[in-house]
Short mmCIF file of C-alpha atoms in Angstrom, two decimals:
data_model
loop_
_atom_site.label_atom_id
_atom_site.label_comp_id
_atom_site.label_asym_id
_atom_site.label_seq_id
_atom_site.Cartn_x
_atom_site.Cartn_y
_atom_site.Cartn_z
CA MET Y 1 0.00 0.00 0.00
CA ALA Y 2 1.34 3.40 -0.97
CA VAL Y 3 2.10 6.09 1.59
CA GLY Y 4 -1.06 7.91 2.62
CA GLY Y 5 -3.26 5.15 1.25
CA PHE Y 6 -3.35 6.49 -2.32
CA ALA Y 7 -3.02 3.08 -3.93
CA ALA Y 8 -6.05 1.84 -2.07
CA ASP Y 9 -7.93 5.01 -2.90
CA ALA Y 10 -7.46 4.43 -6.60
CA SER Y 11 -9.10 1.01 -6.36
CA VAL Y 12 -12.00 2.50 -4.46
CA ASN Y 13 -12.61 4.94 -7.25
CA ASP Y 14 -12.36 2.16 -9.85
CA PHE Y 15 -15.07 -0.07 -8.46
CA ASN Y 16 -17.27 2.76 -7.19
CA GLY Y 17 -17.09 4.82 -10.35
CA LYS Y 18 -20.10 3.48 -12.27
CA ILE Y 19 -23.71 4.44 -11.85
CA THR Y 20 -26.51 1.93 -12.40
CA LEU Y 21 -30.28 2.14 -12.63
CA SER Y 22 -30.48 0.23 -9.37
CA VAL Y 23 -28.37 2.71 -7.41
CA VAL Y 24 -30.37 5.63 -8.86
CA ILE Y 25 -33.69 4.05 -7.84
CA THR Y 26 -32.31 3.17 -4.40
CA CYS Y 27 -31.10 6.72 -3.85
CA ILE Y 28 -34.39 8.22 -5.02
CA VAL Y 29 -36.35 6.01 -2.62
CA ALA Y 30 -33.99 6.87 0.25
CA ALA Y 31 -33.99 10.58 -0.57
CA SER Y 32 -37.78 10.60 -0.32
CA GLY Y 33 -37.14 10.77 3.42
CA GLY Y 34 -36.77 14.50 2.83
CA LEU Y 35 -40.51 14.67 2.07
CA ILE Y 36 -41.50 14.57 5.73
CA PHE Y 37 -39.15 17.39 6.71
CA GLY Y 38 -40.16 19.49 3.72
CA TYR Y 39 -43.86 18.91 4.31
CA ASP Y 40 -43.58 20.11 7.87
CA ILE Y 41 -41.57 23.19 6.88
CA GLY Y 42 -44.20 24.14 4.32
CA ILE Y 43 -47.36 23.27 6.21
CA SER Y 44 -46.84 25.08 9.52
CA GLY Y 45 -46.51 28.61 8.12
CA GLY Y 46 -49.67 28.38 6.01
CA VAL Y 47 -51.74 26.82 8.79
CA THR Y 48 -50.85 29.65 11.17
CA THR Y 49 -52.52 32.16 8.81
CA MET Y 50 -55.81 30.21 8.57
CA LYS Y 51 -58.59 32.02 10.42
CA PRO Y 52 -60.31 28.88 11.85
CA PHE Y 53 -56.97 27.66 13.22
CA LEU Y 54 -56.24 31.03 14.83
CA GLU Y 55 -59.79 31.28 16.22
CA LYS Y 56 -59.39 27.94 17.96
CA PHE Y 57 -55.84 28.22 19.26
CA PHE Y 58 -54.58 31.82 18.94
CA PRO Y 59 -57.54 34.26 19.04
CA GLU Y 60 -55.35 37.09 20.32
CA ILE Y 61 -53.57 37.23 16.95
CA LEU Y 62 -56.86 37.86 15.16
CA ARG Y 63 -57.64 40.67 17.58
CA LYS Y 64 -54.20 42.15 17.00
CA SER Y 65 -54.51 41.97 13.20
CA ALA Y 66 -57.82 43.85 13.37
CA SER Y 67 -56.21 46.72 15.26
CA VAL Y 68 -55.36 49.74 13.12
CA GLU Y 69 -52.56 50.66 15.52
CA THR Y 70 -50.44 47.55 14.95
CA ASN Y 71 -47.54 47.98 12.51
CA ILE Y 72 -47.15 45.44 9.74
CA TYR Y 73 -44.19 43.73 11.37
CA CYS Y 74 -45.87 42.92 14.71
CA VAL Y 75 -49.14 41.25 13.75
CA TYR Y 76 -47.90 37.69 14.38
CA ASP Y 77 -45.60 38.42 17.31
CA SER Y 78 -46.69 35.63 19.69
CA GLN Y 79 -44.36 33.38 21.66
CA LEU Y 80 -47.03 30.68 21.86
CA LEU Y 81 -47.42 30.71 18.09
CA THR Y 82 -43.68 30.45 17.54
CA LEU Y 83 -43.56 27.61 20.08
CA PHE Y 84 -45.99 25.72 17.84
CA THR Y 85 -43.44 26.00 15.03
CA SER Y 86 -40.19 25.68 16.97
CA SER Y 87 -41.09 22.83 19.36
CA LEU Y 88 -40.50 20.40 16.49
CA HIS Y 89 -36.89 21.50 16.21
CA LEU Y 90 -36.22 21.15 19.91
CA ALA Y 91 -37.44 17.55 19.71
CA GLY Y 92 -35.40 17.04 16.56
CA LEU Y 93 -32.31 18.22 18.42
CA VAL Y 94 -32.76 15.50 21.06
CA SER Y 95 -33.55 12.69 18.62
CA SER Y 96 -30.71 13.56 16.24
CA LEU Y 97 -28.21 13.03 19.07
CA LEU Y 98 -29.84 9.73 20.02
CA ALA Y 99 -29.89 8.74 16.36
CA SER Y 100 -26.11 8.33 16.33
CA CYS Y 101 -26.33 5.27 18.60
CA VAL Y 102 -29.43 3.95 16.85
CA THR Y 103 -27.91 4.28 13.38
CA ALA Y 104 -24.68 2.58 14.41
CA ALA Y 105 -26.48 -0.28 16.17
CA LEU Y 106 -29.44 -0.87 13.84
CA GLY Y 107 -28.23 0.58 10.56
CA ARG Y 108 -29.31 3.47 8.34
CA LYS Y 109 -32.38 1.72 6.92
CA LYS Y 110 -34.05 0.80 10.22
CA THR Y 111 -33.40 4.28 11.59
CA MET Y 112 -35.27 5.77 8.63
CA ILE Y 113 -38.19 3.38 9.20
CA PHE Y 114 -38.28 4.21 12.91
CA GLY Y 115 -38.30 7.94 12.16
CA GLY Y 116 -41.12 7.55 9.64
CA CYS Y 117 -43.33 5.72 12.14
CA ILE Y 118 -42.87 8.38 14.82
CA PHE Y 119 -43.57 11.15 12.29
CA PHE Y 120 -46.80 9.36 11.30
CA ALA Y 121 -47.98 9.40 14.91
CA GLY Y 122 -47.22 13.11 15.23
CA GLY Y 123 -49.14 13.97 12.06
CA ALA Y 124 -52.18 12.00 13.24
CA ILE Y 125 -52.21 13.74 16.64
CA ASN Y 126 -51.86 17.20 15.06
CA GLY Y 127 -54.73 16.55 12.68
CA ALA Y 128 -56.99 15.56 15.61
CA ALA Y 129 -55.75 18.27 18.03
CA GLU Y 130 -58.34 19.86 20.31
CA ASN Y 131 -56.04 22.04 22.40
CA ILE Y 132 -52.56 23.56 22.49
CA SER Y 133 -51.18 20.59 24.44
CA MET Y 134 -52.16 18.15 21.68
CA LEU Y 135 -50.67 20.48 19.07
CA ILE Y 136 -47.35 20.67 20.88
CA LEU Y 137 -47.29 16.90 21.56
CA GLY Y 138 -47.85 16.22 17.86
CA ARG Y 139 -45.10 18.67 16.94
CA ILE Y 140 -42.69 16.98 19.35
CA LEU Y 141 -43.36 13.58 17.78
CA LEU Y 142 -42.89 15.08 14.33
CA GLY Y 143 -39.57 16.48 15.49
CA LEU Y 144 -38.42 13.15 16.89
CA GLY Y 145 -39.21 11.49 13.56
CA VAL Y 146 -37.46 14.15 11.51
CA GLY Y 147 -34.39 13.97 13.76
CA PHE Y 148 -33.90 10.28 13.07
CA THR Y 149 -34.50 10.47 9.32
CA ASN Y 150 -32.39 13.60 8.82
CA GLN Y 151 -29.46 11.89 10.52
CA ALA Y 152 -29.71 8.61 8.65
CA THR Y 153 -30.75 9.60 5.12
CA PRO Y 154 -27.82 11.84 4.03
CA VAL Y 155 -25.33 9.28 5.38
CA TYR Y 156 -27.19 6.53 3.52
CA LEU Y 157 -27.01 8.46 0.24
CA SER Y 158 -23.31 9.26 0.57
CA GLU Y 159 -22.43 5.65 1.40
CA ILE Y 160 -24.49 4.10 -1.39
CA ALA Y 161 -23.62 6.54 -4.21
CA PRO Y 162 -20.53 6.29 -6.44
CA PRO Y 163 -18.03 9.11 -5.64
CA LYS Y 164 -18.35 10.67 -9.10
CA TRP Y 165 -22.11 11.09 -8.67
CA ARG Y 166 -22.32 11.51 -4.90
CA GLY Y 167 -23.14 15.21 -5.10
CA ALA Y 168 -26.00 14.78 -7.57
CA LEU Y 169 -27.54 11.79 -5.79
CA ASN Y 170 -27.19 13.34 -2.33
CA THR Y 171 -28.87 16.49 -3.66
CA GLY Y 172 -31.97 14.33 -4.03
CA PHE Y 173 -32.56 14.66 -0.31
CA GLN Y 174 -32.82 18.44 -0.55
CA PHE Y 175 -34.94 18.07 -3.70
CA PHE Y 176 -37.48 15.99 -1.79
CA ILE Y 177 -37.40 18.54 1.05
CA GLY Y 178 -38.25 21.19 -1.53
CA LEU Y 179 -40.92 18.93 -3.07
CA GLY Y 180 -42.45 18.44 0.37
CA VAL Y 181 -42.53 22.22 0.89
CA VAL Y 182 -44.27 22.80 -2.44
CA ALA Y 183 -46.78 20.01 -1.81
CA ALA Y 184 -47.57 21.43 1.63
CA ASN Y 185 -48.00 24.94 0.25
CA CYS Y 186 -50.37 23.71 -2.47
CA ILE Y 187 -52.39 21.79 0.12
CA ASN Y 188 -52.60 24.88 2.32
CA TYR Y 189 -53.79 26.91 -0.65
CA GLY Y 190 -56.49 24.34 -1.37
CA THR Y 191 -57.67 23.81 2.21
CA ALA Y 192 -57.57 27.45 3.34
CA ARG Y 193 -61.22 27.97 2.34
CA LEU Y 194 -62.46 25.00 4.37
CA ARG Y 195 -63.65 25.34 7.94
CA TYR Y 196 -61.48 22.43 9.06
CA GLY Y 197 -58.88 22.83 6.36
CA TRP Y 198 -56.15 23.19 8.95
CA ARG Y 199 -56.93 19.68 10.25
CA LEU Y 200 -56.59 18.29 6.76
CA SER Y 201 -53.30 20.13 6.20
CA LEU Y 202 -51.78 18.91 9.47
CA GLY Y 203 -53.19 15.39 9.23
CA LEU Y 204 -51.93 14.81 5.70
CA ALA Y 205 -48.40 14.73 7.15
CA THR Y 206 -49.14 11.04 7.61
CA VAL Y 207 -49.05 10.51 3.82
CA PRO Y 208 -45.34 11.31 3.22
CA ALA Y 209 -44.55 9.38 6.40
CA ILE Y 210 -46.23 6.28 4.97
CA MET Y 211 -44.52 6.74 1.60
CA MET Y 212 -41.06 7.07 3.15
CA THR Y 213 -41.52 4.19 5.57
CA ILE Y 214 -42.74 1.77 2.89
CA GLY Y 215 -39.93 2.88 0.60
CA ALA Y 216 -37.33 2.27 3.30
CA PHE Y 217 -38.57 -1.30 3.68
CA LEU Y 218 -37.89 -1.93 -0.02
CA ILE Y 219 -34.26 -0.81 -0.19
CA PRO Y 220 -31.14 -2.50 1.24
CA ASP Y 221 -29.07 -1.02 4.02
CA THR Y 222 -25.72 0.42 2.96
CA PRO Y 223 -22.85 -2.06 2.53
CA SER Y 224 -20.69 0.04 4.88
CA SER Y 225 -23.30 -0.16 7.63
CA LEU Y 226 -23.83 -3.90 7.15
CA VAL Y 227 -20.10 -4.64 7.25
CA GLU Y 228 -19.73 -2.41 10.29
CA ARG Y 229 -22.30 -4.63 12.07
CA GLY Y 230 -20.72 -7.89 10.87
CA GLN Y 231 -23.41 -8.80 8.33
CA ILE Y 232 -21.09 -9.73 5.47
CA ASP Y 233 -23.51 -11.82 3.38
CA GLN Y 234 -26.14 -9.07 3.53
CA ALA Y 235 -23.48 -6.53 2.55
CA ARG Y 236 -22.54 -8.65 -0.46
CA HIS Y 237 -26.19 -8.89 -1.49
CA ALA Y 238 -26.65 -5.12 -1.07
CA LEU Y 239 -23.59 -4.41 -3.23
CA ARG Y 240 -24.86 -6.70 -5.98
CA LYS Y 241 -28.22 -4.98 -5.88
CA VAL Y 242 -26.89 -1.44 -6.26
CA ARG Y 243 -23.83 -2.15 -8.46
CA GLY Y 244 -25.57 -4.53 -10.85
CA SER Y 245 -25.52 -8.33 -11.21
CA THR Y 246 -22.75 -8.24 -13.83
CA ILE Y 247 -20.27 -6.45 -11.56
CA ASP Y 248 -17.79 -8.34 -9.39
CA VAL Y 249 -18.42 -6.81 -5.97
CA GLU Y 250 -15.86 -8.87 -4.04
CA PRO Y 251 -12.99 -6.34 -4.32
CA GLU Y 252 -15.20 -3.56 -2.98
CA LEU Y 253 -16.55 -5.80 -0.23
CA GLU Y 254 -13.01 -6.78 0.81
CA GLN Y 255 -12.06 -3.12 0.96
CA LEU Y 256 -15.04 -2.32 3.20
CA ILE Y 257 -14.22 -5.26 5.49
CA ARG Y 258 -10.59 -4.16 5.78
CA TYR Y 259 -11.55 -0.59 6.66
CA SER Y 260 -14.02 -1.81 9.24
CA GLN Y 261 -11.48 -4.15 10.82
CA VAL Y 262 -8.83 -1.42 11.06
CA SER Y 263 -11.34 0.81 12.80
CA LYS Y 264 -12.41 -1.86 15.31
CA GLU Y 265 -8.84 -2.95 16.04
CA ARG Y 266 -7.71 0.54 16.94
CA GLU Y 267 -10.64 1.46 19.17
CA GLN Y 268 -14.33 0.97 19.62
CA GLU Y 269 -16.41 3.68 18.00
CA SER Y 270 -17.17 6.31 20.58
CA PHE Y 271 -19.10 9.53 20.36
CA MET Y 272 -16.11 11.27 21.97
CA THR Y 273 -13.69 10.09 19.26
CA ILE Y 274 -14.71 12.97 17.03
CA PHE Y 275 -13.30 15.43 19.59
CA GLN Y 276 -9.75 14.14 19.09
CA LYS Y 277 -7.31 16.62 17.56
CA GLN Y 278 -6.91 14.86 14.20
CA TYR Y 279 -10.66 15.20 13.59
CA ARG Y 280 -10.76 18.92 14.41
CA PRO Y 281 -11.43 19.98 10.79
CA GLN Y 282 -14.44 17.65 10.50
CA LEU Y 283 -15.75 18.69 13.91
CA VAL Y 284 -15.60 22.38 13.02
CA MET Y 285 -17.48 21.72 9.79
CA ALA Y 286 -20.08 19.63 11.67
CA PHE Y 287 -20.89 22.80 13.60
CA ALA Y 288 -20.18 25.48 11.00
CA ILE Y 289 -22.01 24.13 7.94
CA PRO Y 290 -25.48 23.51 9.48
CA LEU Y 291 -25.19 26.65 11.61
CA SER Y 292 -24.36 28.68 8.52
CA GLN Y 293 -27.22 27.14 6.54
CA GLN Y 294 -29.74 28.37 9.07
CA LEU Y 295 -28.09 31.78 9.40
CA THR Y 296 -28.95 32.38 5.75
CA GLY Y 297 -32.49 32.80 7.09
CA ILE Y 298 -34.06 30.30 4.68
CA ASN Y 299 -36.17 28.30 7.12
CA ILE Y 300 -37.37 31.50 8.75
CA VAL Y 301 -38.55 32.67 5.35
CA ALA Y 302 -40.10 29.24 4.71
CA PHE Y 303 -41.88 29.05 8.08
CA TYR Y 304 -43.17 32.59 8.16
CA ALA Y 305 -43.47 33.53 4.48
CA PRO Y 306 -47.30 33.39 4.59
CA ASN Y 307 -47.31 35.64 7.66
CA LEU Y 308 -44.79 37.97 6.01
CA PHE Y 309 -46.61 38.23 2.68
CA GLN Y 310 -49.93 38.81 4.41
CA SER Y 311 -48.30 41.49 6.55
CA VAL Y 312 -46.86 43.38 3.58
CA GLY Y 313 -50.09 43.69 1.67
CA PHE Y 314 -51.18 40.39 0.12
CA GLY Y 315 -54.59 38.96 0.90
CA HIS Y 316 -54.75 35.55 2.59
CA ASN Y 317 -55.09 33.53 -0.62
CA SER Y 318 -52.52 35.65 -2.44
CA ALA Y 319 -50.07 35.15 0.42
CA LEU Y 320 -50.46 31.35 0.23
CA LEU Y 321 -50.11 31.42 -3.56
CA SER Y 322 -46.95 33.51 -3.23
CA VAL Y 323 -45.44 30.85 -0.98
CA VAL Y 324 -46.23 28.20 -3.61
CA ILE Y 325 -44.34 30.28 -6.17
CA LEU Y 326 -41.42 30.67 -3.76
CA GLY Y 327 -41.31 26.91 -3.23
CA LEU Y 328 -41.40 26.12 -6.95
CA VAL Y 329 -38.48 28.47 -7.58
CA ASN Y 330 -36.48 26.78 -4.82
CA LEU Y 331 -37.35 23.34 -6.20
CA ALA Y 332 -36.21 24.24 -9.71
CA SER Y 333 -32.93 25.64 -8.40
CA ILE Y 334 -32.23 22.37 -6.56
CA LEU Y 335 -32.41 20.58 -9.91
CA VAL Y 336 -29.85 23.05 -11.23
CA SER Y 337 -27.59 22.17 -8.30
CA ALA Y 338 -27.96 18.44 -8.98
CA ALA Y 339 -26.93 18.99 -12.60
CA ILE Y 340 -23.78 21.02 -11.90
CA VAL Y 341 -22.56 20.22 -8.37
CA ASP Y 342 -20.27 17.39 -9.53
CA ARG Y 343 -19.00 19.47 -12.46
CA PHE Y 344 -18.25 22.85 -10.89
CA GLY Y 345 -17.74 21.68 -7.32
CA ARG Y 346 -19.13 22.55 -3.90
CA ARG Y 347 -17.11 25.71 -3.22
CA PHE Y 348 -18.19 27.43 -6.44
CA LEU Y 349 -21.89 26.93 -5.69
CA PHE Y 350 -21.48 27.98 -2.05
CA ILE Y 351 -19.80 31.24 -3.05
CA VAL Y 352 -22.09 32.16 -5.96
CA GLY Y 353 -25.22 31.28 -3.99
CA GLY Y 354 -23.99 33.23 -0.97
CA ILE Y 355 -23.41 36.39 -2.99
CA GLN Y 356 -26.83 36.06 -4.62
CA MET Y 357 -28.62 35.65 -1.28
CA LEU Y 358 -26.67 38.54 0.24
CA LEU Y 359 -27.71 40.97 -2.48
CA CYS Y 360 -31.35 39.85 -2.30
CA MET Y 361 -31.58 40.23 1.49
CA ILE Y 362 -30.13 43.74 1.32
CA ALA Y 363 -32.55 44.64 -1.47
CA VAL Y 364 -35.57 43.35 0.50
CA ALA Y 365 -34.55 45.42 3.53
CA ILE Y 366 -34.14 48.55 1.41
CA VAL Y 367 -37.51 48.11 -0.32
CA LEU Y 368 -39.37 47.52 2.95
CA ALA Y 369 -37.65 50.49 4.57
CA LEU Y 370 -38.58 52.81 1.70
CA VAL Y 371 -42.18 51.75 1.15
CA SER Y 372 -43.38 50.91 4.69
CA GLY Y 373 -41.63 53.67 6.60
CA VAL Y 374 -39.17 53.39 9.44
CA HIS Y 375 -41.86 52.22 11.86
CA GLY Y 376 -43.64 49.91 9.42
CA THR Y 377 -46.93 51.82 9.57
CA GLU Y 378 -47.19 52.85 5.91
CA HIS Y 379 -49.38 50.83 3.54
CA ILE Y 380 -47.43 48.82 0.97
CA SER Y 381 -48.80 48.88 -2.57
CA LYS Y 382 -49.52 45.66 -4.45
CA GLY Y 383 -46.72 46.45 -6.90
CA ASN Y 384 -44.12 46.79 -4.15
CA SER Y 385 -45.41 43.61 -2.50
CA VAL Y 386 -44.87 41.76 -5.78
CA PHE Y 387 -41.36 43.24 -5.99
CA VAL Y 388 -40.60 41.83 -2.51
CA LEU Y 389 -41.85 38.45 -3.74
CA VAL Y 390 -39.55 38.60 -6.78
CA LEU Y 391 -36.54 39.42 -4.62
CA LEU Y 392 -37.32 36.55 -2.26
CA CYS Y 393 -37.65 34.22 -5.27
CA PHE Y 394 -34.11 35.13 -6.35
CA TYR Y 395 -33.03 34.60 -2.75
CA ALA Y 396 -34.70 31.16 -2.65
CA ALA Y 397 -33.03 30.24 -5.96
CA GLY Y 398 -29.62 31.16 -4.56
CA PHE Y 399 -30.24 28.95 -1.55
CA GLY Y 400 -31.62 26.12 -3.66
CA TRP Y 401 -28.47 25.59 -5.68
CA SER Y 402 -26.01 26.22 -2.86
CA TRP Y 403 -26.59 26.12 0.89
CA GLY Y 404 -29.74 23.99 0.59
CA PRO Y 405 -28.41 20.69 -0.79
CA LEU Y 406 -24.74 21.25 0.02
CA SER Y 407 -25.36 21.62 3.75
CA TRP Y 408 -26.64 18.04 3.78
CA LEU Y 409 -23.98 16.78 1.39
CA ILE Y 410 -20.82 18.15 3.01
CA PRO Y 411 -21.36 16.74 6.56
CA SER Y 412 -22.36 13.35 5.14
CA GLU Y 413 -19.18 12.95 3.07
CA ILE Y 414 -16.32 14.40 5.12
CA PHE Y 415 -16.27 11.97 8.08
CA PRO Y 416 -14.31 8.69 8.15
CA LEU Y 417 -16.44 5.66 8.97
CA LYS Y 418 -15.52 5.49 12.66
CA ILE Y 419 -17.00 8.94 13.36
CA ARG Y 420 -19.53 9.16 10.53
CA THR Y 421 -22.68 8.58 12.56
CA PRO Y 422 -21.71 10.82 15.53
CA GLY Y 423 -20.48 13.47 13.08
CA GLN Y 424 -23.77 13.50 11.19
CA SER Y 425 -25.67 13.54 14.48
CA ILE Y 426 -23.80 16.64 15.61
CA ALA Y 427 -24.45 18.35 12.27
CA VAL Y 428 -28.19 17.62 12.40
CA ALA Y 429 -28.41 18.58 16.09
CA VAL Y 430 -26.71 21.92 15.45
CA GLN Y 431 -29.16 22.59 12.65
CA PHE Y 432 -32.18 21.83 14.83
CA LEU Y 433 -30.86 23.91 17.73
CA THR Y 434 -30.21 26.87 15.45
CA VAL Y 435 -33.63 26.61 13.78
CA PHE Y 436 -35.29 26.38 17.20
CA ILE Y 437 -33.61 29.55 18.43
CA LEU Y 438 -34.16 31.50 15.22
CA SER Y 439 -37.77 30.41 14.71
CA GLN Y 440 -38.62 31.12 18.34
CA THR Y 441 -37.26 34.65 18.08
CA PHE Y 442 -37.90 35.68 14.46
CA LEU Y 443 -41.41 37.16 14.81
CA THR Y 444 -40.30 39.18 17.83
CA MET Y 445 -37.17 40.23 15.94
CA LEU Y 446 -39.29 41.25 12.96
CA CYS Y 447 -41.53 43.30 15.23
CA HIS Y 448 -38.62 45.18 16.85
CA PHE Y 449 -36.00 45.23 14.06
CA LYS Y 450 -38.58 45.66 11.27
CA PHE Y 451 -36.76 45.73 7.91
CA GLY Y 452 -33.47 45.47 9.85
CA ALA Y 453 -34.23 41.76 10.44
CA PHE Y 454 -33.29 41.13 6.82
CA LEU Y 455 -30.06 43.09 7.23
CA PHE Y 456 -29.30 40.85 10.22
CA TYR Y 457 -29.37 37.79 7.97
CA ALA Y 458 -27.52 39.61 5.20
CA GLY Y 459 -24.64 40.21 7.59
CA TRP Y 460 -24.46 36.53 8.46
CA ILE Y 461 -24.57 35.52 4.80
CA ALA Y 462 -21.56 37.75 4.14
CA LEU Y 463 -19.62 36.16 7.01
CA ILE Y 464 -20.39 32.56 6.07
CA THR Y 465 -19.46 33.18 2.44
CA ILE Y 466 -16.06 34.46 3.58
CA PHE Y 467 -15.77 31.39 5.82
CA VAL Y 468 -16.31 29.08 2.83
CA ILE Y 469 -13.70 30.92 0.78
CA LEU Y 470 -11.08 30.58 3.51
CA PHE Y 471 -11.77 27.28 5.23
CA LEU Y 472 -13.85 24.87 3.16
CA PRO Y 473 -11.79 22.63 0.83
CA GLU Y 474 -13.25 21.12 -2.33
CA THR Y 475 -14.67 17.59 -1.94
CA LYS Y 476 -15.88 17.02 -5.51
CA GLY Y 477 -15.19 13.53 -6.90
CA ILE Y 478 -13.20 12.28 -3.88
CA SER Y 479 -14.15 8.87 -2.44
CA LEU Y 480 -15.29 8.79 1.17
CA ASP Y 481 -12.24 6.76 2.17
CA SER Y 482 -9.86 9.29 0.57
CA MET Y 483 -11.49 12.39 2.03
CA TYR Y 484 -8.72 12.90 4.61
CA THR Y 485 -6.41 14.12 1.81
CA ILE Y 486 -8.31 17.40 1.46
CA TRP Y 487 -7.50 18.33 5.06
CA ALA Y 488 -3.83 17.31 4.75
CA LYS Y 489 -3.42 19.71 1.80
CA HIS Y 490 -5.43 22.64 3.16
CA TRP Y 491 -3.43 25.73 4.20
CA TYR Y 492 -5.00 25.83 7.67
CA TRP Y 493 -6.40 22.38 8.49
CA ARG Y 494 -3.17 20.52 7.67
CA ARG Y 495 -1.73 21.53 11.04
CA PHE Y 496 -4.18 19.11 12.69
CA ILE Y 497 -3.22 16.14 10.49
CA VAL Y 498 -0.44 13.99 11.97
CA LYS Y 499 1.46 12.49 9.03
CA GLY Y 500 2.26 9.21 10.71
CA GLN Y 501 -1.40 8.65 11.54
CA VAL Y 502 -2.97 9.41 8.17
CA ASN Y 503 -3.18 5.76 7.10
CA GLN Y 504 -4.26 4.43 10.48
CA ASP Y 505 -6.70 7.10 11.55
CA ASN Y 506 -8.36 8.00 8.28
CA LEU Y 507 -8.69 4.78 6.29
CA PRO Y 508 -11.92 3.88 8.09
#
């Protein structure tokens, strides 16, 4: 074996380099796990603008909206309302940390099934809710389900996909998140006129849960996960299924067994292993990438877009239709990302998307400041409201081909096997914690900061774009087992890589 493991890496690329119909279908089925997260993101914002829902659970918001003295930014400022949205993410934070142990012990596939079942229960309870307690309980169960699936699915996709196509296939997860958002927005638009439309919207969360759970039953677990748990025959069968019956899978299987053995011989996998010095680059990215994704403000826009559009001058139906348009733009941009991410690389998309979002956020703040007044008391014309929608569409497009899919892809591909599940758990937990804090505070921030809330996110977008330029190396086309080389060559991260330990520590 060559120094640094490069001879072994070449063989990995050789027998992982082809894409088959089977692996595409498997990845599509697995990526459908994003439906449940996307559906929840899209459904909650629209439901909170439905009058029957507000009459039953949040009547004070209706009284506030009828007041002529309330400025446009403060109509939906309610901590109880934001708790309805953000409680899911607090539960997701807890379950994503637990998911590390579950995924390592039971595998990626069973973790996805488990998450789908819990999400189903949460959707059923929300649809039947009679009080705030039932609403919050349902949201907590939804969050637990999303935490498990969000931890397992990106890892599954990165482990099953050939390195050359890993970016495109992993992007499928974000595509299904976007598809879930669009589907939820369309359902909200259709049910908004019904007296109990909100029950239908919340209860239909059970449908994507059923789809994902059934789909997970039909696909094999990843060969890496099966080998890690000593199920060699099942790993062989899984490899034959995704690589094709005409491919000799024994060399790849032997490689996976060798990596797994090296890992187990050196030390048992421990959650604390990731905190060792040689894994400092991966640990930083496990925190920085998901944190940065949420500091772009995208989920805040997704959760509260109906409230925002209704506040700035759209009627109720127009506000829901605007959110559908926003979701379709984001969905189309994800397809663009899938087409070019493995050609132009991750860094290019991060930087271009970051600049695009930055300019759009600044423009939205300027427009709102000019047309609504400093205190947000001026009426906004329909034309200016449409202009805000157009700017947010460009913003959503920038996110869709950069920070959206890449924030799931990067954490799932940079960790060696021994710390892959705890690394992904940390990344998902950081995302949920950040979303919880931001979603719990956004409506209050909007009320007090007014248009300045968008400048707040613009400032963060500028900082995270600079961070990518300086500290994120390119991972395009590199096999998972060779990923350590990017840190060894990086101008800053190489100081944490001990040369004598590269083979031993990073092969698995």
